[in-house]
Amino acid sequence: MTNKTNSSDAVNRVWKFFTSVKLTVVILLSLAVTSIIGTVIPQSGTASEYFHKYGELRYKILSFLDSIFDIFDMYHSWWFQILLLLLTINIIICSIDRMKATWKIIFVKIPRFNVSRFRRLEDKKEFSDKRTPDELKQIYKPVLSRSYGYSRIEQTDSGFCLFAEKWRWTRLGVYIVHLSIILMLLGSLIGSIFGFEGFVNIPEGESAKKINLRNTTEMHLLDFEIKCEDFSLSFYDSGAPKEYRSSLVIIENGKPVLKKDIIVNDPLRYKGINIFQSSYGTLAPSEVTLSFTIRETGMEYKKKAVINKPVDMPEGLGTFLIKDYSSSAGFKGHNIGEAFMGILTKKTGNPVNIMLPLRFPSFDKMRKGDVIIAVASHNHRYYTGLQVTKDPGVWVVYSGFILMIIGCFVTFFMSHQRLCIEVTGNGNHSMVMVAGTSNKNKIGMQRKIEILSEKLEKLIQSNEEKE
Amino acid sequence: MNSSIILSVTTFVYGLAAFLYIVSWVFKKEAPGKLALWTAVLGLAGNTAGIILRWIESYRLGIGHAPLSNLYESLVFFSWTILLIYLFVERKYKNRTIGAFVTPLAFFAMAYASLHNNSIQPLIPALKSNWLIAHVITCFIGYAAFAIAFGTSCMYLIKKRDTEGKSPLLKKFPTANILDELTYQMIMLGFLFLSIGIITGAVWANSAWGRYWGWDPKETWSLITWFVYATLLHAKMMRGWHGKRIAYLSIAGFAAVLFTYFGVNLLPGLHSYGAMGQ
Ligand code: HEM
C-alpha cells in the first residue's frame, strides 16, 4: 500500500516538475546560450583543420572537451539531444495538463455567462436610451448575431441581457504551436534514422551508383545509377556565375527511366531520393594541342598531346611530357587557375619543369628558352558535384511548419471574446451597459467595446431621425 | 532620377524626421511633431519609390530581380518596414514620443546601407528562388517589429526609473502599461514573422541544397533569436516576470537580431559559408 502511494507520489512529482513554465524558460534559455558555442567553434571540421586553426595547446584542450561534450559536433551531442528531449517532454506534459481545463471551456453546449462579472469590469460603457428594452432588443439582436458566432438573450426582471461570444476555439492555438514543435522534432528524428545525406562527383559522360555519406567515410549504394550526360556553366558579363546545369539521366536495370536538367534550386527527385546541383569542378582535359614557337625564327608548330606521353618537339629540339594537371595551380603564392605541368627534356642538359597556365598563354616566354611552349587548345571536361539526400521525415517537418504558422497567428491575433449588453428599463427610458472580455489583447477588446457602444448609440439616433 | 539618388535623399528625410520627433518630445511642442509625422510619411513615400524604381532598373539592366538580394537592399527594405509599422502604431496609439525612439533606427539602417555597395548585381544561382523573396520579406518584417519593441522597451525602462513621475520629459510618454502592452504586441508580430522567415529559409535551403537545416552560424543565430523571444513569451506567464524583466529580454532579443544580421560574418569558420557551387 505505502509503496503504491509512494510511487504515485513520485510520478506526481515528476509530472508536476514537467508542467512548470519555469522549466520551459530555463530550457529555452539554455538552448539559446549553448547554441552559441557551435557558432564560435566551427563544427564538423577535420582534426588537421582544427590543429591548424587553434595551434597545439588550444587544440589539445578543445579536443579533450570534444571527447566528453562533442563540442566539434555539438548539435548532435548527447547533452544537446537531452535538452531537446527535455523540451519535448515539457511541451507534451504541460500541454496535456492545461488541455484538460481548456477542453472544458471550449466544449460546452451552452456557454455560461455571469452578468455580475461583466458589471464589475472597469472599462464597460453605459448610456441611456429613450426607448423601451423590448424595442431595443429588436434593434440590437441582428447587429450582434452578424459579428458574433453565438448569441442569446435572457430576460431579466426589468429588461434583458444579450450575451454573445466568438472564437472560443482559438484557445486551442497554443496547442497547435506546441504540436508543431513536436512534429518538427519528430520529422527530423525520422530523417536522421531513415534518411541519409551524401554527395557524389560525376564526370561528364559517366555515371555513378555509390555516393559518399557526409561526415563519415562510408559509402551508400543506390538502387539506380545517375548518369551525367553534360555539365555546363554560364557567366554574367561581370564574370559572376549565372547558372550551373547538369543533364542527368536516371538508369535503372540498364534502362534510362528519367531524364532531367537540374540547376541550383531545381533538383531531381526519384523514388524518394533528391539530387541537387551542389558544386562542380574541372577534370584534366583528355586532349591537348600544344604550340611550340621557335624564338629565333618565330616559326610555330602545333602538336597533339596526352598526359604522360612524351611528344617529340619540332626541329629535333628534344621531347616534352605533360606530367600533371591542376585546376588551381599556384605561382609565387597566387592562384593562377587551371594549368598543366610538364617536363622539357633537351638533347643536352638537365630536364626543366615547365608550367603552362591556361589563362596566360604567353607565360612560358618568361623562361627565355629557345622554344616557347603554350597550350593552343584543349577540350574542357567538367565533373558535376551532386548532393544526394533522402529524408522521409521532411513532410512531417513541413506539416509542423504549416501548423506553427497557423498556430502562432491564431494565438497572437485571435482571441476568445465575450460580450454582454444589459438593458434595464427605467420608466420609459432604458439604461444600456456594454461590456466584454477576451482572453488576449485586453486593450484591443477595450477599444472594440468603445466602438460598439458608440455604434449602438448612433443606431438609435439614426432611427430617431428617420421618424 | 535613379533609385540611388532617391534612396540617399530618403536617408536624409528620415534623419530629419527623427530629429523633429526628438525635438517635439524634448521641447514638448506640437508643431514639430506634426511636421515630423509628415516628414516621416514623405520619407516612406521616397523609400517606396526607391524600392520600386530599383526593381524596374534591374529589369532594364536585363538582370531583373526583386531588390532583396544583398545587404544594401535588405537594409533599405528594413527601414521601409520599420516606418510602415511605426506609422500604424502612431495612428493607433496617438503618441509621437515613440517616434523619437523608433525613427532613428530607420535612419541608422539607411545610413549604414549607404556605406555599402549599392550597384545592382545579377543573382548568383543559389539566390534564384521565389523562396528567397518570401524569406527576406518575412524576416525583415519580423526584425522591424522587434526593432520597434526594442524602442518601446527602452522607453518602458526609462519610464520606470522615474518612480515619482517627476521628470517633465516623460510627461508625454504613454503609460508604462501601454508601453508594456505595445512591446508585447510588437513581439508577437515579430515572432510570427521570424517564424515564417526561418521556415521559408528552411524550405529554400531544402530546395537548393537538399537539407532544410544545417546548423550554419546564420541559421543557428536566427534560431537563438527565436529561442530568446520564445523565452520571453513564456516568461510573461510566470509571476514576477512582468515589466522590467520582459523589457530586458526584449532588448537582449534585439541584440540577437542585430548579431544574426551583422555579427555572424565576424565569426570564425573553417569553410566560407554561402559561397555556393565554388
Ligand atoms: C520552442 C518551444 C516553444 C514554443 C515556440 C512555444 C510557443 C508558445 C507560444 C507562441 C505561446 C503563446 C504565448 C502567448 O500567449 O503569447 C505559448 C504558450 C504557452 N506555452 Fe509554449 N512554446 C514552446 C515550448 C513550451 C514548453 C516546453 C512548454 C511547457 C511547459 C510550454 C508551455 C506553454 C504554456 C503553458 C503556454 C500558455 C498557454 C495558455 O495560455 O494557456 N511551451 N507557447
PDB file of C-alpha atoms in Angstrom, chain A residues 263-455:
ATOM      1  CA  ILE A 263      20.059  23.623 -61.791  1.00  0.00           C
ATOM      2  CA  VAL A 264      20.523  25.076 -58.343  1.00  0.00           C
ATOM      3  CA  ASN A 265      17.091  25.407 -56.735  1.00  0.00           C
ATOM      4  CA  ASP A 266      15.551  22.908 -59.139  1.00  0.00           C
ATOM      5  CA  PRO A 267      16.522  19.381 -58.095  1.00  0.00           C
ATOM      6  CA  LEU A 268      15.597  15.992 -59.461  1.00  0.00           C
ATOM      7  CA  ARG A 269      13.557  13.686 -57.297  1.00  0.00           C
ATOM      8  CA  TYR A 270      13.285   9.991 -57.904  1.00  0.00           C
ATOM      9  CA  LYS A 271      11.991   7.266 -55.596  1.00  0.00           C
ATOM     10  CA  GLY A 272      12.224   9.476 -52.539  1.00  0.00           C
ATOM     11  CA  ILE A 273      15.805  10.413 -53.317  1.00  0.00           C
ATOM     12  CA  ASN A 274      16.640  14.005 -54.123  1.00  0.00           C
ATOM     13  CA  ILE A 275      19.521  15.011 -56.329  1.00  0.00           C
ATOM     14  CA  PHE A 276      20.713  18.598 -56.081  1.00  0.00           C
ATOM     15  CA  GLN A 277      23.180  20.612 -58.082  1.00  0.00           C
ATOM     16  CA  SER A 278      25.759  21.472 -55.496  1.00  0.00           C
ATOM     17  CA  SER A 279      29.196  22.094 -56.975  1.00  0.00           C
ATOM     18  CA  TYR A 280      31.357  21.389 -59.970  1.00  0.00           C
ATOM     19  CA  GLY A 281      34.976  21.103 -60.911  1.00  0.00           C
ATOM     20  CA  THR A 282      37.198  20.671 -63.886  1.00  0.00           C
ATOM     21  CA  LEU A 283      38.920  17.471 -64.846  1.00  0.00           C
ATOM     22  CA  ALA A 284      42.154  17.093 -66.705  1.00  0.00           C
ATOM     23  CA  PRO A 285      41.406  17.590 -70.388  1.00  0.00           C
ATOM     24  CA  SER A 286      41.892  14.365 -72.266  1.00  0.00           C
ATOM     25  CA  GLU A 287      43.156  16.075 -75.413  1.00  0.00           C
ATOM     26  CA  VAL A 288      45.555  18.975 -75.596  1.00  0.00           C
ATOM     27  CA  THR A 289      47.061  20.753 -78.564  1.00  0.00           C
ATOM     28  CA  LEU A 290      50.403  22.272 -77.746  1.00  0.00           C
ATOM     29  CA  SER A 291      52.092  25.021 -79.681  1.00  0.00           C
ATOM     30  CA  PHE A 292      55.871  25.261 -79.941  1.00  0.00           C
ATOM     31  CA  THR A 293      57.270  28.595 -81.113  1.00  0.00           C
ATOM     32  CA  ILE A 294      60.932  28.812 -82.022  1.00  0.00           C
ATOM     33  CA  ARG A 295      62.179  32.024 -80.504  1.00  0.00           C
ATOM     34  CA  GLU A 296      64.698  32.885 -83.208  1.00  0.00           C
ATOM     35  CA  THR A 297      62.614  32.285 -86.289  1.00  0.00           C
ATOM     36  CA  GLY A 298      59.124  32.776 -84.869  1.00  0.00           C
ATOM     37  CA  MET A 299      58.075  29.548 -86.526  1.00  0.00           C
ATOM     38  CA  GLU A 300      55.079  27.963 -84.786  1.00  0.00           C
ATOM     39  CA  TYR A 301      54.347  24.229 -84.734  1.00  0.00           C
ATOM     40  CA  LYS A 302      51.269  22.539 -83.316  1.00  0.00           C
ATOM     41  CA  LYS A 303      51.165  19.076 -81.899  1.00  0.00           C
ATOM     42  CA  LYS A 304      48.561  16.953 -80.152  1.00  0.00           C
ATOM     43  CA  ALA A 305      49.480  15.581 -76.752  1.00  0.00           C
ATOM     44  CA  VAL A 306      48.051  13.461 -73.965  1.00  0.00           C
ATOM     45  CA  ILE A 307      49.079  13.287 -70.362  1.00  0.00           C
ATOM     46  CA  ASN A 308      52.113  11.173 -69.527  1.00  0.00           C
ATOM     47  CA  LYS A 309      53.073  10.502 -73.138  1.00  0.00           C
ATOM     48  CA  PRO A 310      56.168  12.353 -74.337  1.00  0.00           C
ATOM     49  CA  VAL A 311      55.894  14.203 -77.647  1.00  0.00           C
ATOM     50  CA  ASP A 312      58.813  14.950 -79.913  1.00  0.00           C
ATOM     51  CA  MET A 313      59.396  18.647 -80.309  1.00  0.00           C
ATOM     52  CA  PRO A 314      59.894  20.127 -83.785  1.00  0.00           C
ATOM     53  CA  GLU A 315      63.311  20.744 -85.324  1.00  0.00           C
ATOM     54  CA  GLY A 316      64.766  17.952 -83.200  1.00  0.00           C
ATOM     55  CA  LEU A 317      64.740  20.058 -80.057  1.00  0.00           C
ATOM     56  CA  GLY A 318      64.029  17.167 -77.723  1.00  0.00           C
ATOM     57  CA  THR A 319      60.887  15.839 -76.017  1.00  0.00           C
ATOM     58  CA  PHE A 320      58.121  17.346 -73.922  1.00  0.00           C
ATOM     59  CA  LEU A 321      55.983  15.451 -71.459  1.00  0.00           C
ATOM     60  CA  ILE A 322      52.748  16.647 -69.853  1.00  0.00           C
ATOM     61  CA  LYS A 323      53.018  15.287 -66.394  1.00  0.00           C
ATOM     62  CA  ASP A 324      50.156  16.714 -64.457  1.00  0.00           C
ATOM     63  CA  TYR A 325      47.067  18.917 -64.474  1.00  0.00           C
ATOM     64  CA  SER A 326      45.762  21.141 -61.713  1.00  0.00           C
ATOM     65  CA  SER A 327      42.504  23.069 -61.662  1.00  0.00           C
ATOM     66  CA  SER A 328      44.017  25.694 -59.384  1.00  0.00           C
ATOM     67  CA  ALA A 329      47.739  25.935 -59.731  1.00  0.00           C
ATOM     68  CA  GLY A 330      49.844  28.169 -57.540  1.00  0.00           C
ATOM     69  CA  PHE A 331      52.560  30.500 -58.748  1.00  0.00           C
ATOM     70  CA  LYS A 332      54.510  32.597 -56.230  1.00  0.00           C
ATOM     71  CA  GLY A 333      51.672  32.225 -53.776  1.00  0.00           C
ATOM     72  CA  HIS A 334      48.925  33.232 -56.235  1.00  0.00           C
ATOM     73  CA  ASN A 335      46.244  31.028 -57.616  1.00  0.00           C
ATOM     74  CA  ILE A 336      46.586  31.240 -61.383  1.00  0.00           C
ATOM     75  CA  GLY A 337      43.807  28.819 -62.205  1.00  0.00           C
ATOM     76  CA  GLU A 338      43.980  25.781 -64.442  1.00  0.00           C
ATOM     77  CA  ALA A 339      47.441  24.756 -65.545  1.00  0.00           C
ATOM     78  CA  PHE A 340      49.454  21.867 -66.953  1.00  0.00           C
ATOM     79  CA  MET A 341      52.793  20.894 -65.523  1.00  0.00           C
ATOM     80  CA  GLY A 342      55.309  19.451 -67.932  1.00  0.00           C
ATOM     81  CA  ILE A 343      58.905  18.403 -68.292  1.00  0.00           C
ATOM     82  CA  LEU A 344      61.085  19.607 -71.129  1.00  0.00           C
ATOM     83  CA  THR A 345      63.986  17.285 -71.952  1.00  0.00           C
ATOM     84  CA  LYS A 346      66.529  18.577 -74.433  1.00  0.00           C
ATOM     85  CA  LYS A 347      69.196  16.599 -76.245  1.00  0.00           C
ATOM     86  CA  THR A 348      71.716  18.014 -73.821  1.00  0.00           C
ATOM     87  CA  GLY A 349      71.350  19.499 -70.378  1.00  0.00           C
ATOM     88  CA  ASN A 350      69.038  18.796 -67.452  1.00  0.00           C
ATOM     89  CA  PRO A 351      65.289  18.399 -67.820  1.00  0.00           C
ATOM     90  CA  VAL A 352      63.333  21.550 -66.962  1.00  0.00           C
ATOM     91  CA  ASN A 353      59.960  21.799 -65.177  1.00  0.00           C
ATOM     92  CA  ILE A 354      57.523  23.940 -67.071  1.00  0.00           C
ATOM     93  CA  MET A 355      54.162  25.349 -66.065  1.00  0.00           C
ATOM     94  CA  LEU A 356      51.514  26.121 -68.668  1.00  0.00           C
ATOM     95  CA  PRO A 357      48.644  28.135 -67.180  1.00  0.00           C
ATOM     96  CA  LEU A 358      45.622  28.122 -69.469  1.00  0.00           C
ATOM     97  CA  ARG A 359      44.728  31.690 -68.634  1.00  0.00           C
ATOM     98  CA  PHE A 360      48.139  33.096 -69.586  1.00  0.00           C
ATOM     99  CA  PRO A 361      49.200  31.699 -72.979  1.00  0.00           C
ATOM    100  CA  SER A 362      52.477  33.630 -73.134  1.00  0.00           C
ATOM    101  CA  PHE A 363      53.542  32.572 -69.648  1.00  0.00           C
ATOM    102  CA  ASP A 364      56.392  30.419 -70.913  1.00  0.00           C
ATOM    103  CA  LYS A 365      58.042  33.423 -72.648  1.00  0.00           C
ATOM    104  CA  MET A 366      59.343  34.449 -69.241  1.00  0.00           C
ATOM    105  CA  ARG A 367      61.572  31.391 -69.171  1.00  0.00           C
ATOM    106  CA  LYS A 368      63.591  32.897 -72.022  1.00  0.00           C
ATOM    107  CA  GLY A 369      64.272  29.480 -73.550  1.00  0.00           C
ATOM    108  CA  ASP A 370      64.824  28.898 -77.253  1.00  0.00           C
ATOM    109  CA  VAL A 371      61.368  27.380 -77.613  1.00  0.00           C
ATOM    110  CA  ILE A 372      58.162  28.851 -76.184  1.00  0.00           C
ATOM    111  CA  ILE A 373      55.562  26.302 -75.268  1.00  0.00           C
ATOM    112  CA  ALA A 374      51.880  27.066 -74.846  1.00  0.00           C
ATOM    113  CA  VAL A 375      48.542  25.294 -74.811  1.00  0.00           C
ATOM    114  CA  ALA A 376      46.862  26.129 -78.100  1.00  0.00           C
ATOM    115  CA  SER A 377      43.604  24.360 -77.399  1.00  0.00           C
ATOM    116  CA  HIS A 378      42.182  21.721 -75.169  1.00  0.00           C
ATOM    117  CA  ASN A 379      38.838  20.139 -74.556  1.00  0.00           C
ATOM    118  CA  HIS A 380      37.093  21.204 -71.357  1.00  0.00           C
ATOM    119  CA  ARG A 381      35.900  18.483 -69.093  1.00  0.00           C
ATOM    120  CA  TYR A 382      33.841  19.020 -66.000  1.00  0.00           C
ATOM    121  CA  TYR A 383      32.525  16.916 -63.251  1.00  0.00           C
ATOM    122  CA  THR A 384      29.290  17.840 -61.560  1.00  0.00           C
ATOM    123  CA  GLY A 385      29.070  17.768 -57.777  1.00  0.00           C
ATOM    124  CA  LEU A 386      25.708  16.443 -56.668  1.00  0.00           C
ATOM    125  CA  GLN A 387      24.175  16.397 -53.264  1.00  0.00           C
ATOM    126  CA  VAL A 388      22.123  13.225 -52.875  1.00  0.00           C
ATOM    127  CA  THR A 389      19.709  13.028 -49.996  1.00  0.00           C
ATOM    128  CA  LYS A 390      16.826  11.005 -48.742  1.00  0.00           C
ATOM    129  CA  ASP A 391      14.648  12.364 -45.989  1.00  0.00           C
ATOM    130  CA  PRO A 392      11.361  10.573 -45.370  1.00  0.00           C
ATOM    131  CA  GLY A 393      10.735  12.908 -42.416  1.00  0.00           C
ATOM    132  CA  VAL A 394      10.582  16.068 -44.444  1.00  0.00           C
ATOM    133  CA  TRP A 395       6.800  16.029 -44.832  1.00  0.00           C
ATOM    134  CA  VAL A 396       6.351  15.668 -41.105  1.00  0.00           C
ATOM    135  CA  VAL A 397       8.631  18.661 -40.622  1.00  0.00           C
ATOM    136  CA  TYR A 398       6.753  20.625 -43.273  1.00  0.00           C
ATOM    137  CA  SER A 399       3.392  19.924 -41.682  1.00  0.00           C
ATOM    138  CA  GLY A 400       4.968  21.195 -38.472  1.00  0.00           C
ATOM    139  CA  PHE A 401       5.945  24.366 -40.342  1.00  0.00           C
ATOM    140  CA  ILE A 402       2.388  24.932 -41.507  1.00  0.00           C
ATOM    141  CA  LEU A 403       0.898  24.292 -38.078  1.00  0.00           C
ATOM    142  CA  MET A 404       3.460  26.625 -36.499  1.00  0.00           C
ATOM    143  CA  ILE A 405       2.361  29.497 -38.734  1.00  0.00           C
ATOM    144  CA  ILE A 406      -1.353  28.826 -38.278  1.00  0.00           C
ATOM    145  CA  GLY A 407      -0.937  28.282 -34.549  1.00  0.00           C
ATOM    146  CA  CYS A 408       1.064  31.444 -33.977  1.00  0.00           C
ATOM    147  CA  PHE A 409      -1.406  33.506 -35.978  1.00  0.00           C
ATOM    148  CA  VAL A 410      -4.386  32.150 -34.064  1.00  0.00           C
ATOM    149  CA  THR A 411      -2.657  32.507 -30.708  1.00  0.00           C
ATOM    150  CA  PHE A 412      -1.403  36.012 -31.253  1.00  0.00           C
ATOM    151  CA  PHE A 413      -4.133  37.680 -33.227  1.00  0.00           C
ATOM    152  CA  MET A 414      -7.365  35.945 -32.398  1.00  0.00           C
ATOM    153  CA  SER A 415      -8.937  35.703 -29.010  1.00  0.00           C
ATOM    154  CA  HIS A 416     -11.963  34.249 -27.330  1.00  0.00           C
ATOM    155  CA  GLN A 417     -14.236  37.276 -26.956  1.00  0.00           C
ATOM    156  CA  ARG A 418     -17.326  37.504 -24.824  1.00  0.00           C
ATOM    157  CA  LEU A 419     -19.779  40.299 -24.771  1.00  0.00           C
ATOM    158  CA  CYS A 420     -22.659  41.308 -22.600  1.00  0.00           C
ATOM    159  CA  ILE A 421     -25.227  44.015 -23.256  1.00  0.00           C
ATOM    160  CA  GLU A 422     -27.513  44.604 -20.367  1.00  0.00           C
ATOM    161  CA  VAL A 423     -30.596  46.721 -20.896  1.00  0.00           C
ATOM    162  CA  THR A 424     -32.645  47.815 -17.928  1.00  0.00           C
ATOM    163  CA  GLY A 425     -35.969  49.557 -18.295  1.00  0.00           C
ATOM    164  CA  ASN A 426     -36.389  52.644 -16.189  1.00  0.00           C
ATOM    165  CA  GLY A 427     -39.789  54.225 -16.694  1.00  0.00           C
ATOM    166  CA  ASN A 428     -39.953  54.987 -20.411  1.00  0.00           C
ATOM    167  CA  HIS A 429     -36.159  55.107 -20.582  1.00  0.00           C
ATOM    168  CA  SER A 430     -33.602  52.313 -20.850  1.00  0.00           C
ATOM    169  CA  MET A 431     -30.139  52.083 -19.371  1.00  0.00           C
ATOM    170  CA  VAL A 432     -27.700  50.234 -21.597  1.00  0.00           C
ATOM    171  CA  MET A 433     -24.458  48.671 -20.421  1.00  0.00           C
ATOM    172  CA  VAL A 434     -21.924  47.271 -22.888  1.00  0.00           C
ATOM    173  CA  ALA A 435     -19.067  45.172 -21.515  1.00  0.00           C
ATOM    174  CA  GLY A 436     -16.786  42.494 -22.827  1.00  0.00           C
ATOM    175  CA  THR A 437     -13.819  40.323 -22.035  1.00  0.00           C
ATOM    176  CA  SER A 438     -11.253  38.490 -24.050  1.00  0.00           C
ATOM    177  CA  ASN A 439      -8.540  36.078 -23.091  1.00  0.00           C
ATOM    178  CA  LYS A 440      -5.911  38.021 -25.058  1.00  0.00           C
ATOM    179  CA  ASN A 441      -5.242  41.579 -26.111  1.00  0.00           C
ATOM    180  CA  LYS A 442      -7.327  43.296 -23.460  1.00  0.00           C
ATOM    181  CA  ILE A 443      -6.560  46.767 -24.802  1.00  0.00           C
ATOM    182  CA  GLY A 444      -7.856  45.763 -28.210  1.00  0.00           C
ATOM    183  CA  MET A 445     -11.051  44.473 -26.630  1.00  0.00           C
ATOM    184  CA  GLN A 446     -11.443  47.715 -24.721  1.00  0.00           C
ATOM    185  CA  ARG A 447     -11.385  49.638 -27.992  1.00  0.00           C
ATOM    186  CA  LYS A 448     -13.858  47.209 -29.501  1.00  0.00           C
ATOM    187  CA  ILE A 449     -16.266  47.848 -26.678  1.00  0.00           C
ATOM    188  CA  GLU A 450     -15.904  51.604 -27.130  1.00  0.00           C
ATOM    189  CA  ILE A 451     -16.582  51.348 -30.846  1.00  0.00           C
ATOM    190  CA  LEU A 452     -19.517  49.010 -30.371  1.00  0.00           C
ATOM    191  CA  SER A 453     -21.117  51.183 -27.739  1.00  0.00           C
ATOM    192  CA  GLU A 454     -20.769  54.256 -29.931  1.00  0.00           C
ATOM    193  CA  LYS A 455     -22.257  52.323 -32.795  1.00  0.00           C
TER     194      LYS A 455
END
